[in-house]
PDB file of N, CA and C in Angstrom:
ATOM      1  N   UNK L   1       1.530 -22.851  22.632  1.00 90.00           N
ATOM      2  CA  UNK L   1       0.119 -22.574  22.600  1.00 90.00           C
ATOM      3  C   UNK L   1      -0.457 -22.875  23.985  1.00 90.00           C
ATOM      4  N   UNK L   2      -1.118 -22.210  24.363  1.00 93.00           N
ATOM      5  CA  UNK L   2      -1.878 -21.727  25.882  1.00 93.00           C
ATOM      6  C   UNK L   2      -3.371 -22.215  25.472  1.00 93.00           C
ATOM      7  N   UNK L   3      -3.446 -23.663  25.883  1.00 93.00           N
ATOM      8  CA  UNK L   3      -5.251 -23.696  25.786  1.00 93.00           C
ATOM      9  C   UNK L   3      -6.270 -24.014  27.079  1.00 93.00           C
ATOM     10  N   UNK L   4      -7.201 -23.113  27.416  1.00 92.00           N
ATOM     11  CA  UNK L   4      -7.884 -23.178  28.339  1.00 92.00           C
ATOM     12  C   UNK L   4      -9.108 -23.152  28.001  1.00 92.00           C
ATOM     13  N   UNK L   5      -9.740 -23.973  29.137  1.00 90.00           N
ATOM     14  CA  UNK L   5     -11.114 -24.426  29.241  1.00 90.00           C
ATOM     15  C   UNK L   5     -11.926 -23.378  29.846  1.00 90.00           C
ATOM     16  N   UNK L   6     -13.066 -22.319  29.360  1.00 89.00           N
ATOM     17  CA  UNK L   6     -13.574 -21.858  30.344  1.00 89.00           C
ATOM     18  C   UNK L   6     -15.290 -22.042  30.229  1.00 89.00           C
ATOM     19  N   UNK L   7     -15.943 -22.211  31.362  1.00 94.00           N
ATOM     20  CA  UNK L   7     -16.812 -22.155  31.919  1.00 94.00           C
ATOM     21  C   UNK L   7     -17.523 -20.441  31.720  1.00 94.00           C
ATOM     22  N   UNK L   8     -18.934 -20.954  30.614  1.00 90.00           N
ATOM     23  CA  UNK L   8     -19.647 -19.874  30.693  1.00 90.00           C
ATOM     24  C   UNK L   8     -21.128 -19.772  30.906  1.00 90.00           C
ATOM     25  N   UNK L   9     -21.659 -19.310  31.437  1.00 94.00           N
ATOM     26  CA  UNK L   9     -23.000 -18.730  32.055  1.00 94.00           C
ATOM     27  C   UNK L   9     -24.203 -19.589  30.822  1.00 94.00           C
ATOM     28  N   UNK L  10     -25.454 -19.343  31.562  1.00 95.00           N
ATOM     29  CA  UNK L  10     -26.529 -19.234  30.109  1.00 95.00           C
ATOM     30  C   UNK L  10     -26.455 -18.148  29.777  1.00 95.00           C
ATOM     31  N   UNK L  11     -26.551 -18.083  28.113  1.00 96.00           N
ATOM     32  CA  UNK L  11     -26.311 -16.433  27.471  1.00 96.00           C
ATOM     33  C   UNK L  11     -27.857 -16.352  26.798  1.00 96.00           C
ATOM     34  N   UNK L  12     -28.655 -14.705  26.871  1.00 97.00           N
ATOM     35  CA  UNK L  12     -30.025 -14.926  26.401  1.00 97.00           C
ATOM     36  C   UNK L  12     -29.517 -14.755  25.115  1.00 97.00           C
ATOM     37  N   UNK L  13     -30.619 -14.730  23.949  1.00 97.00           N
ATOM     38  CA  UNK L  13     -30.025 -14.220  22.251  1.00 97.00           C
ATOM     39  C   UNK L  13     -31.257 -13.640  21.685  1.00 97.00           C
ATOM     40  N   UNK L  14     -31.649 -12.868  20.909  1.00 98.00           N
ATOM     41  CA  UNK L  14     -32.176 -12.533  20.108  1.00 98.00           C
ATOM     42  C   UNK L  14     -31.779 -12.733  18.943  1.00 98.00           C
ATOM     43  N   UNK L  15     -32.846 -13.783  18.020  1.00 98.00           N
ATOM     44  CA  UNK L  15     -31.516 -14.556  16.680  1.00 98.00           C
ATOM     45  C   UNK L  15     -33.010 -14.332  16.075  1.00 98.00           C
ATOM     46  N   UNK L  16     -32.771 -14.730  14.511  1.00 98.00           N
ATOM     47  CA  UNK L  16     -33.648 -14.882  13.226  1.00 98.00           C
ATOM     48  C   UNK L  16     -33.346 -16.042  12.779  1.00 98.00           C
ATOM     49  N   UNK L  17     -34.170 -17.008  12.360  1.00 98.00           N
ATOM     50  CA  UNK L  17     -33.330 -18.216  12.183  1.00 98.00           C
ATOM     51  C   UNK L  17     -33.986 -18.672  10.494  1.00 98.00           C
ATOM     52  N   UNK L  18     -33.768 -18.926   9.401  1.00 98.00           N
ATOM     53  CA  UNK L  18     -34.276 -18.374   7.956  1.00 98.00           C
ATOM     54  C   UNK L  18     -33.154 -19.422   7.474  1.00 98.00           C
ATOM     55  N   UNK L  19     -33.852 -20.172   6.128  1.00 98.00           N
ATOM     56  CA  UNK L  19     -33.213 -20.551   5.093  1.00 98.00           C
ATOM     57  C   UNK L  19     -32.685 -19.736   3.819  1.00 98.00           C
ATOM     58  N   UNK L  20     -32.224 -19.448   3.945  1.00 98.00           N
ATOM     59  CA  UNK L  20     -31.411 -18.751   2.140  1.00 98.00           C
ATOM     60  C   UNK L  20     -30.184 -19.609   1.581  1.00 98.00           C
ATOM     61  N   UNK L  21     -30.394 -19.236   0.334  1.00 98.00           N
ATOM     62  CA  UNK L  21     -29.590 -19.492  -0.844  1.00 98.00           C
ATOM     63  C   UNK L  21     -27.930 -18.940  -0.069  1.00 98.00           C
ATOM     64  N   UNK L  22     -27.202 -19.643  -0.499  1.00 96.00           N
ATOM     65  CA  UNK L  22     -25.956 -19.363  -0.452  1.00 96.00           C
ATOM     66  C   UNK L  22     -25.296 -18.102  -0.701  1.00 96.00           C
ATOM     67  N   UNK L  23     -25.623 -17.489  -2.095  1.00 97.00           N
ATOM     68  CA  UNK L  23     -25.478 -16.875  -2.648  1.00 97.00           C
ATOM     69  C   UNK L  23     -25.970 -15.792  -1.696  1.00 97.00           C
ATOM     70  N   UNK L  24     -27.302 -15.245  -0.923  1.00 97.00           N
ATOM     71  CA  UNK L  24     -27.885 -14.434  -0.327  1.00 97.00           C
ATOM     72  C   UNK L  24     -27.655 -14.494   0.889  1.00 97.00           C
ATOM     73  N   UNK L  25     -26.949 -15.494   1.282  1.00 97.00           N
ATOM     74  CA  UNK L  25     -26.122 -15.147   2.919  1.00 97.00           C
ATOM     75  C   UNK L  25     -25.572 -13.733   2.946  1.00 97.00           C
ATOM     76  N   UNK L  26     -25.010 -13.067   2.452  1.00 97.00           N
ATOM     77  CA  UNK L  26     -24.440 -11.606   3.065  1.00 97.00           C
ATOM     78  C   UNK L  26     -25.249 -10.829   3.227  1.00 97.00           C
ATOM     79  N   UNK L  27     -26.376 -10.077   2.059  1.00 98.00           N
ATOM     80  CA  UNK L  27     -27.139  -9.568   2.436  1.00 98.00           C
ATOM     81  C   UNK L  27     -28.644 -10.010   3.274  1.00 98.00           C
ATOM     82  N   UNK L  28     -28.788 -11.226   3.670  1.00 98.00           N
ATOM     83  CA  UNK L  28     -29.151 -11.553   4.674  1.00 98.00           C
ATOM     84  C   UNK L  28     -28.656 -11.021   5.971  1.00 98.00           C
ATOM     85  N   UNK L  29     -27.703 -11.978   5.949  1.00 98.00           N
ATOM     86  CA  UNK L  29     -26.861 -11.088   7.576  1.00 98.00           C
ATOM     87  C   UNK L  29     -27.179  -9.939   7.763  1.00 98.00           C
ATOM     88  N   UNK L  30     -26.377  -8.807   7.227  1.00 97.00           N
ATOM     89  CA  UNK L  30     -26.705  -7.750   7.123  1.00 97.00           C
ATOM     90  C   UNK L  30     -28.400  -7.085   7.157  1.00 97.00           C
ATOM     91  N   UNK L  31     -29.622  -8.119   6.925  1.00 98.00           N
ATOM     92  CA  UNK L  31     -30.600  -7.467   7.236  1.00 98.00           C
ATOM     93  C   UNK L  31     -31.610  -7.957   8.558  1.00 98.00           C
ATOM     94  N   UNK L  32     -30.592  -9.176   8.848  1.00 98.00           N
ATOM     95  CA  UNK L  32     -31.294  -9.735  10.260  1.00 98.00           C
ATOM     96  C   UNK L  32     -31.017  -9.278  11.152  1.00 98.00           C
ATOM     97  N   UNK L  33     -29.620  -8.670  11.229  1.00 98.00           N
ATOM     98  CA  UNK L  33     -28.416  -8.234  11.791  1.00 98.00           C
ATOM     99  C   UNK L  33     -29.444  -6.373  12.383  1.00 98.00           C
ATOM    100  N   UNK L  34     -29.679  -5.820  11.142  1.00 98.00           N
ATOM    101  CA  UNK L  34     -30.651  -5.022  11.143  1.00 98.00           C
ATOM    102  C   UNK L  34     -31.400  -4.558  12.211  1.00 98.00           C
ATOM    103  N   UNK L  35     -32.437  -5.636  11.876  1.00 97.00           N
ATOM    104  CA  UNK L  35     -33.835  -6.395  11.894  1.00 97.00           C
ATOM    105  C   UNK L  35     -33.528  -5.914  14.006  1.00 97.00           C
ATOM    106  N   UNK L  36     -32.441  -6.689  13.815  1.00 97.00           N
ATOM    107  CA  UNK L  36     -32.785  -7.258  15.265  1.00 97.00           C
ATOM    108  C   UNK L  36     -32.325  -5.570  16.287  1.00 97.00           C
ATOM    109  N   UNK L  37     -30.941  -4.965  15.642  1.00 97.00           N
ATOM    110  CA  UNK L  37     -30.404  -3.912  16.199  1.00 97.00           C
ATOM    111  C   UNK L  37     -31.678  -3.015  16.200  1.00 97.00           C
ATOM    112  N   UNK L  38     -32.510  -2.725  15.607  1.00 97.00           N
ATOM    113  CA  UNK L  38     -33.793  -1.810  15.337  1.00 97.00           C
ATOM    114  C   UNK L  38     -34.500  -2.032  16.266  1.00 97.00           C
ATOM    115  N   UNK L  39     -34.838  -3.357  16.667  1.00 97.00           N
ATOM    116  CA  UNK L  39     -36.028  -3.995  17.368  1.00 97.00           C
ATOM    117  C   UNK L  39     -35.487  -3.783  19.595  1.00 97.00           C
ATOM    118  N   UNK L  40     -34.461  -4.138  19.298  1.00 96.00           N
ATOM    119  CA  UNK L  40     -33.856  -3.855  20.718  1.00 96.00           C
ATOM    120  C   UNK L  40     -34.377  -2.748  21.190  1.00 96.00           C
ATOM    121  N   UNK L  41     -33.720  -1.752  20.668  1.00 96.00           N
ATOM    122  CA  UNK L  41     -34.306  -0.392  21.980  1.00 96.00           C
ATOM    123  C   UNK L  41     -36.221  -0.343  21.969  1.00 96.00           C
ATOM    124  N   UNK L  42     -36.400  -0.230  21.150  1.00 94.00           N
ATOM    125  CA  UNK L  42     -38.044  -0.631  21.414  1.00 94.00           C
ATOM    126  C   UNK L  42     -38.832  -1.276  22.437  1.00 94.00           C
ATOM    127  N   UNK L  43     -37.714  -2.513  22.349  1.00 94.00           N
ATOM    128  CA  UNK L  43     -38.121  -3.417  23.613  1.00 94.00           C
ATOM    129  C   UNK L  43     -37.851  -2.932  24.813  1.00 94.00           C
ATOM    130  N   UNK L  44     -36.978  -1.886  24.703  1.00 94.00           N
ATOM    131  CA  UNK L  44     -36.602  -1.564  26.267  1.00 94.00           C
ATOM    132  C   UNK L  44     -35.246  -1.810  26.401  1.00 94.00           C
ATOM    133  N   UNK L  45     -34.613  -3.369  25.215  1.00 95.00           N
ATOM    134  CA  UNK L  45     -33.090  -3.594  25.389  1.00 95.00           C
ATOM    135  C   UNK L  45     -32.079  -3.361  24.851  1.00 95.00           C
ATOM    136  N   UNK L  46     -31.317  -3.854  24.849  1.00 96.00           N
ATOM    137  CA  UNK L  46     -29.507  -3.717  24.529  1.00 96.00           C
ATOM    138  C   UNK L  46     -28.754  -4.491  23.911  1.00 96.00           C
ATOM    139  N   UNK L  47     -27.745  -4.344  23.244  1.00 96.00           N
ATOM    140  CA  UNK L  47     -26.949  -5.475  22.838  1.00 96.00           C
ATOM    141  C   UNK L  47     -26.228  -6.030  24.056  1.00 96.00           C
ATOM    142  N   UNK L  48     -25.702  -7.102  24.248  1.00 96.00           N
ATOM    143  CA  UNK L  48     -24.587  -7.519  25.307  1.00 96.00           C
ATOM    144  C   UNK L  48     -23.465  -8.577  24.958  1.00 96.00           C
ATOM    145  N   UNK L  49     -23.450  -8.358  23.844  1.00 95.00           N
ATOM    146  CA  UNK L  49     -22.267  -8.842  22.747  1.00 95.00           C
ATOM    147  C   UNK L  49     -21.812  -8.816  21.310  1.00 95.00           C
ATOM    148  N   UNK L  50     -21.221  -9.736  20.872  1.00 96.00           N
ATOM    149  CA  UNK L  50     -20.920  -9.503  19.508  1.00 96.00           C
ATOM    150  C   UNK L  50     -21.752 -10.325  18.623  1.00 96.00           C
ATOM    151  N   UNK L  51     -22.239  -9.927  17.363  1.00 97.00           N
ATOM    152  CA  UNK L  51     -23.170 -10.974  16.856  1.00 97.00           C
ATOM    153  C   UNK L  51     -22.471 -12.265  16.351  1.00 97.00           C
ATOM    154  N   UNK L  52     -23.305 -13.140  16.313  1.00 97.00           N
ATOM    155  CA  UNK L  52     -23.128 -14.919  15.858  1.00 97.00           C
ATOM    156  C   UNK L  52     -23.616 -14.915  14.507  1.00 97.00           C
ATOM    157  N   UNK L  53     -23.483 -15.986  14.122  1.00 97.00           N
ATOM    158  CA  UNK L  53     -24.095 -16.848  12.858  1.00 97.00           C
ATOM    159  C   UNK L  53     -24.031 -18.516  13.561  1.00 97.00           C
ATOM    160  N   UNK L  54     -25.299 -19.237  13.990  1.00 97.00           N
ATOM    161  CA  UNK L  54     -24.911 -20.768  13.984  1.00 97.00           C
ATOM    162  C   UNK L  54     -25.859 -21.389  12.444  1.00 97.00           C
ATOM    163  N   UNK L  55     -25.178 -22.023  11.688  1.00 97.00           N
ATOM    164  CA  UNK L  55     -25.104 -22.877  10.580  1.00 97.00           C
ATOM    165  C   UNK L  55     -25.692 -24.366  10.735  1.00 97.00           C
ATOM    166  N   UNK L  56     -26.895 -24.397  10.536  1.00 97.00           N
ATOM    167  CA  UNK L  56     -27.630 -26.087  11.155  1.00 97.00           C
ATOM    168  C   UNK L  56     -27.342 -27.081   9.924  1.00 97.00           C
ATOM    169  N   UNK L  57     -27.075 -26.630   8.738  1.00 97.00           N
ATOM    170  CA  UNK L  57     -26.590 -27.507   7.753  1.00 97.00           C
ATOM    171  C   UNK L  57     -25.937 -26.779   6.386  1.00 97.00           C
ATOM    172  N   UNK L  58     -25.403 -27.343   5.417  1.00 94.00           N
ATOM    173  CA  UNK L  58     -24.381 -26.719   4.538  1.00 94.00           C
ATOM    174  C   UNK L  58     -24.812 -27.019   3.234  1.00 94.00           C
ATOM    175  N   UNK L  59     -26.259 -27.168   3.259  1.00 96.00           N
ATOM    176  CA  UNK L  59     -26.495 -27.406   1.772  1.00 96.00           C
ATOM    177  C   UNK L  59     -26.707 -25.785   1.103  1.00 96.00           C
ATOM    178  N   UNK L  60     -26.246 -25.820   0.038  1.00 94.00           N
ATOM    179  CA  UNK L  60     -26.021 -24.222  -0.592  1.00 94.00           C
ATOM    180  C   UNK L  60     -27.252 -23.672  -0.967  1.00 94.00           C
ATOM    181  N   UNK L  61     -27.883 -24.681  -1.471  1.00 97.00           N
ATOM    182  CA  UNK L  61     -29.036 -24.250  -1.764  1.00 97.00           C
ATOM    183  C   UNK L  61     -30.090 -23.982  -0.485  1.00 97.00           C
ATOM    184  N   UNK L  62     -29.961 -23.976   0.158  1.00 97.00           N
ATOM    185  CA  UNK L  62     -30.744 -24.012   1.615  1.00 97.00           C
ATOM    186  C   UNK L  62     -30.135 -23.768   2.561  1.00 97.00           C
ATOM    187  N   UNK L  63     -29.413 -22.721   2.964  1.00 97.00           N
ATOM    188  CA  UNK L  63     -28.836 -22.773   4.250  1.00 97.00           C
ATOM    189  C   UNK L  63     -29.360 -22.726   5.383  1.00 97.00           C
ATOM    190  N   UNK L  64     -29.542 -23.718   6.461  1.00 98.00           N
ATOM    191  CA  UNK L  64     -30.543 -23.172   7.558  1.00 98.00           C
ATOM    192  C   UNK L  64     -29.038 -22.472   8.691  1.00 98.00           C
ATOM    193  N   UNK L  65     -29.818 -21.333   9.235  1.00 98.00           N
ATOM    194  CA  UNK L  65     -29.079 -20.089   9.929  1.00 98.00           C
ATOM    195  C   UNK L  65     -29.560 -19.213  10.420  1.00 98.00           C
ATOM    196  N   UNK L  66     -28.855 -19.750  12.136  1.00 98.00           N
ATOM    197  CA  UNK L  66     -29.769 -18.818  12.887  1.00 98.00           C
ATOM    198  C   UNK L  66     -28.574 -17.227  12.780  1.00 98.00           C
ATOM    199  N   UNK L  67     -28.821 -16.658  13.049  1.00 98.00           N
ATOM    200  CA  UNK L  67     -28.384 -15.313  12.920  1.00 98.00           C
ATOM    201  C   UNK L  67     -28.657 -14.424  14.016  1.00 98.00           C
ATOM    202  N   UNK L  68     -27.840 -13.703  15.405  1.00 98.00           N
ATOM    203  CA  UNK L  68     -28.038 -13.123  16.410  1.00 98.00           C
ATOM    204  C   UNK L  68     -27.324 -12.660  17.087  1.00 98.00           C
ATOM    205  N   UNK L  69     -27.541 -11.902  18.328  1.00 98.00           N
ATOM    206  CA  UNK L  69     -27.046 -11.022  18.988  1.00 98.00           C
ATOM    207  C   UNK L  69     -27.217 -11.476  20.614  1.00 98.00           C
ATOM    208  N   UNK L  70     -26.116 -11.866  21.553  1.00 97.00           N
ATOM    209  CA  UNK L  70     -26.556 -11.634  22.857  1.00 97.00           C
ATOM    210  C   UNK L  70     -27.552 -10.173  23.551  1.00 97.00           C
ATOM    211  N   UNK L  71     -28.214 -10.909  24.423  1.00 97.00           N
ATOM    212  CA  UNK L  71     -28.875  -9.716  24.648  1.00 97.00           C
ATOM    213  C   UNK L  71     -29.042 -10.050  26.685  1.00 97.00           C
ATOM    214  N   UNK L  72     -29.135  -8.863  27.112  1.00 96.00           N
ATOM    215  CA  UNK L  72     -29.287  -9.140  28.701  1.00 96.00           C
ATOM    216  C   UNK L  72     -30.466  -9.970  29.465  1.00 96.00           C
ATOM    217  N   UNK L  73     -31.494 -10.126  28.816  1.00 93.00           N
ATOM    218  CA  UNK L  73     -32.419 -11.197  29.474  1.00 93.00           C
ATOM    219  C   UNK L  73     -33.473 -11.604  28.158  1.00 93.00           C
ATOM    220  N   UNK L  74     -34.413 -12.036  28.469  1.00 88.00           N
ATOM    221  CA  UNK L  74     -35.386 -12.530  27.412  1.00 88.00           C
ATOM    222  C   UNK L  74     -36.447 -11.302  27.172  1.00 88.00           C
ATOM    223  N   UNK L  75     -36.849 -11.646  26.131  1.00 90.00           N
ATOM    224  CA  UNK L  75     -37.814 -10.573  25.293  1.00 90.00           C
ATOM    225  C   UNK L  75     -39.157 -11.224  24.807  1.00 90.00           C
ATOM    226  N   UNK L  76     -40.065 -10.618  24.372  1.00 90.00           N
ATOM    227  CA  UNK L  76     -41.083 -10.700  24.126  1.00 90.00           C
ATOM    228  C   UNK L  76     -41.032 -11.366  22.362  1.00 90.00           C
ATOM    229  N   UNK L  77     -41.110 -12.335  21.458  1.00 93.00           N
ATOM    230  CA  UNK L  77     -40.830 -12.711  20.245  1.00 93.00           C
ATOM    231  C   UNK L  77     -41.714 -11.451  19.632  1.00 93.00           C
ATOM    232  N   UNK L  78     -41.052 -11.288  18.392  1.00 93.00           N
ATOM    233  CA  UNK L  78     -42.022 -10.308  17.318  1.00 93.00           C
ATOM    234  C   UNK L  78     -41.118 -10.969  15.871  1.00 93.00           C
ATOM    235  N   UNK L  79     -42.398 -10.919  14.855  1.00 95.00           N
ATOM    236  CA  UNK L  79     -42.580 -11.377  14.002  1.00 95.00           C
ATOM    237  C   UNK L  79     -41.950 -12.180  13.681  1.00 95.00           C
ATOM    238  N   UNK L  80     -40.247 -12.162  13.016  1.00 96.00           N
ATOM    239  CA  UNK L  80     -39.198 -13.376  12.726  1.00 96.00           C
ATOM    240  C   UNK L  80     -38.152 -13.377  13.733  1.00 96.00           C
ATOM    241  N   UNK L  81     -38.360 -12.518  14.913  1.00 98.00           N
ATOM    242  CA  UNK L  81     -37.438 -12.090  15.676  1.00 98.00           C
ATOM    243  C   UNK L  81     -37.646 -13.300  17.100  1.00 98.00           C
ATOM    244  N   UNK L  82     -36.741 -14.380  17.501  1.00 97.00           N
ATOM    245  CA  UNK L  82     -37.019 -15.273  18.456  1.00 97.00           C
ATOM    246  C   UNK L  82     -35.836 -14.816  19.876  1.00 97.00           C
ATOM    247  N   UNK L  83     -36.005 -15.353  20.568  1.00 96.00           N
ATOM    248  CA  UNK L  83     -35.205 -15.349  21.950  1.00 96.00           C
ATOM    249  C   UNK L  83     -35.144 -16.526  22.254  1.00 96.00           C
ATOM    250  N   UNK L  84     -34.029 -17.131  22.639  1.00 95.00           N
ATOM    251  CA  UNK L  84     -33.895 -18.561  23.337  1.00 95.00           C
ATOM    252  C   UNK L  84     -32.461 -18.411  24.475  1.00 95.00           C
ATOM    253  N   UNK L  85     -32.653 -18.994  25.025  1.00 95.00           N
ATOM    254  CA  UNK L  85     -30.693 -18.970  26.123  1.00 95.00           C
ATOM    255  C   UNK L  85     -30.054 -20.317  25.485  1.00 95.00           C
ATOM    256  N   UNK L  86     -28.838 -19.921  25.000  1.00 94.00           N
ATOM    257  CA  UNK L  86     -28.017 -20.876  25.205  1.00 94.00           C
ATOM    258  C   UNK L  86     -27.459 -21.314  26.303  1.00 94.00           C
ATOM    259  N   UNK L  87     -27.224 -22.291  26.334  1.00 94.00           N
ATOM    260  CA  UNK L  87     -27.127 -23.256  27.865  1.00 94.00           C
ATOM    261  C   UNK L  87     -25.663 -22.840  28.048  1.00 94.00           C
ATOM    262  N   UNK L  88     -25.515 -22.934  29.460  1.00 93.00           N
ATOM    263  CA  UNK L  88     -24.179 -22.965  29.995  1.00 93.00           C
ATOM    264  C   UNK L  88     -22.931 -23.811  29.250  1.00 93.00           C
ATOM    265  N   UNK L  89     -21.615 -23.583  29.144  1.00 85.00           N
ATOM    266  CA  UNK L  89     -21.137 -24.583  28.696  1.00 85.00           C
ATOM    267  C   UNK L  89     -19.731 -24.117  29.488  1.00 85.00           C
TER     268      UNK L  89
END
């Protein structure tokens, strides 16, 4: 096994970040996932990666989850739709 350390940039995101039921995680995804692909060209932008899911806790009944897409720089927020950079790592 080959393990390497790499060094990456700040990445911008366009994420939704929403509590649901366990049970309603898929079709969630699938409509933030949406939400957000719709909202891009409007803005003017693009995707610039593959989408995420980060998971802030594991209670079933409540999942908090941000849900998103890299995107090439920051955007203007609209309605449930946020932008933040993840930090270099």
């Amino acid at each position: 096994m080959n393990i390497q350390v790499v060094n990456k940039p700040a990445q911008p995101v366009a994420f939704i970040r929403t509590r649901v039921p366990q049970a309603e995680l898929p079709q969630t995804i699938g409509e933030a996932y949406t939400k957000i692909m719709e909202y891009l060209p409007r803005a003017g932008s693009q995707l610039a990666g593959e989408p995420y899911a980060a998971y802030y806790n594991m209670d079933p009944q409540a999942l908090d989850v941000e849900l998103g897409f890299p995107v090439p720089g920051q955007l203007q927020p609209q309605d449930d739709i946020r932008f933040r950079e993840i930090p270099p790592r």
